[in-house]
């Protein structure tokens, strides 16, 4: 899937052991953290939400 409104794509190669890949994903209001292969690869993505106009 591609989303044109997002301007950042993060990629990493991770080798799975025994055809399984262990992922830990943490999501909160302003960030997404992904840990692959017991921390072999780590991504931290910060989210800056647009201000919401209230009418």
Protein backbone atom coordinates (compact mmCIF):
# COMPACT_ATOMS: atom_id res chain seq x y z
CA UNK A 1 0.00 0.00 0.00
CA UNK A 2 1.14 3.52 -0.69
CA UNK A 3 -0.14 6.66 0.95
CA UNK A 4 0.85 9.82 -0.88
CA UNK A 5 0.21 12.11 2.09
CA UNK A 6 3.04 10.45 4.04
CA UNK A 7 6.47 11.67 3.05
CA UNK A 8 8.58 9.11 4.91
CA UNK A 9 9.13 5.45 4.23
CA UNK A 10 11.26 3.41 6.63
CA UNK A 11 12.69 0.07 5.51
CA UNK A 12 14.97 -2.55 7.03
CA UNK A 13 15.96 -6.12 6.23
CA UNK A 14 15.48 -8.56 9.09
CA UNK A 15 16.12 -12.29 8.89
CA UNK A 16 13.46 -14.47 10.50
CA UNK A 17 14.49 -17.45 12.60
CA UNK A 18 12.64 -20.68 11.82
CA UNK A 19 10.26 -18.84 9.46
CA UNK A 20 9.01 -16.64 12.32
CA UNK A 21 9.68 -12.97 12.90
CA UNK A 22 9.24 -11.55 16.39
CA UNK A 23 7.83 -7.99 16.41
CA UNK A 24 7.02 -5.66 19.26
CA UNK A 25 5.03 -2.61 18.22
CA UNK A 26 4.18 0.26 20.57
CA UNK A 27 1.82 3.03 19.50
CA UNK A 28 0.80 6.11 21.43
CA UNK A 29 -0.50 9.59 20.71
CA UNK A 30 2.71 10.90 19.17
CA UNK A 31 4.95 7.99 18.25
CA UNK A 32 5.22 4.49 16.85
CA UNK A 33 8.07 2.21 17.93
CA UNK A 34 8.81 -1.09 16.25
CA UNK A 35 11.31 -3.65 17.52
CA UNK A 36 12.14 -6.55 15.19
CA UNK A 37 14.11 -9.67 16.02
CA UNK A 38 14.55 -8.95 19.75
CA UNK A 39 15.81 -5.44 19.02
CA UNK A 40 18.07 -6.32 16.09
CA UNK A 41 16.29 -3.54 14.16
CA UNK A 42 14.50 -0.66 15.84
CA UNK A 43 12.37 2.13 14.39
CA UNK A 44 11.00 5.15 16.19
CA UNK A 45 8.63 7.30 14.17
CA UNK A 46 7.33 10.58 15.57
CA UNK A 47 3.88 11.80 14.61
CA UNK A 48 3.05 15.47 14.33
CA UNK A 49 -0.70 15.73 13.94
CA UNK A 50 -2.17 18.69 12.12
CA UNK A 51 -4.10 21.13 14.26
CA UNK A 52 -7.80 20.41 14.23
CA UNK A 53 -10.07 23.33 13.45
CA UNK A 54 -13.13 23.41 15.66
CA UNK A 55 -16.12 25.30 14.36
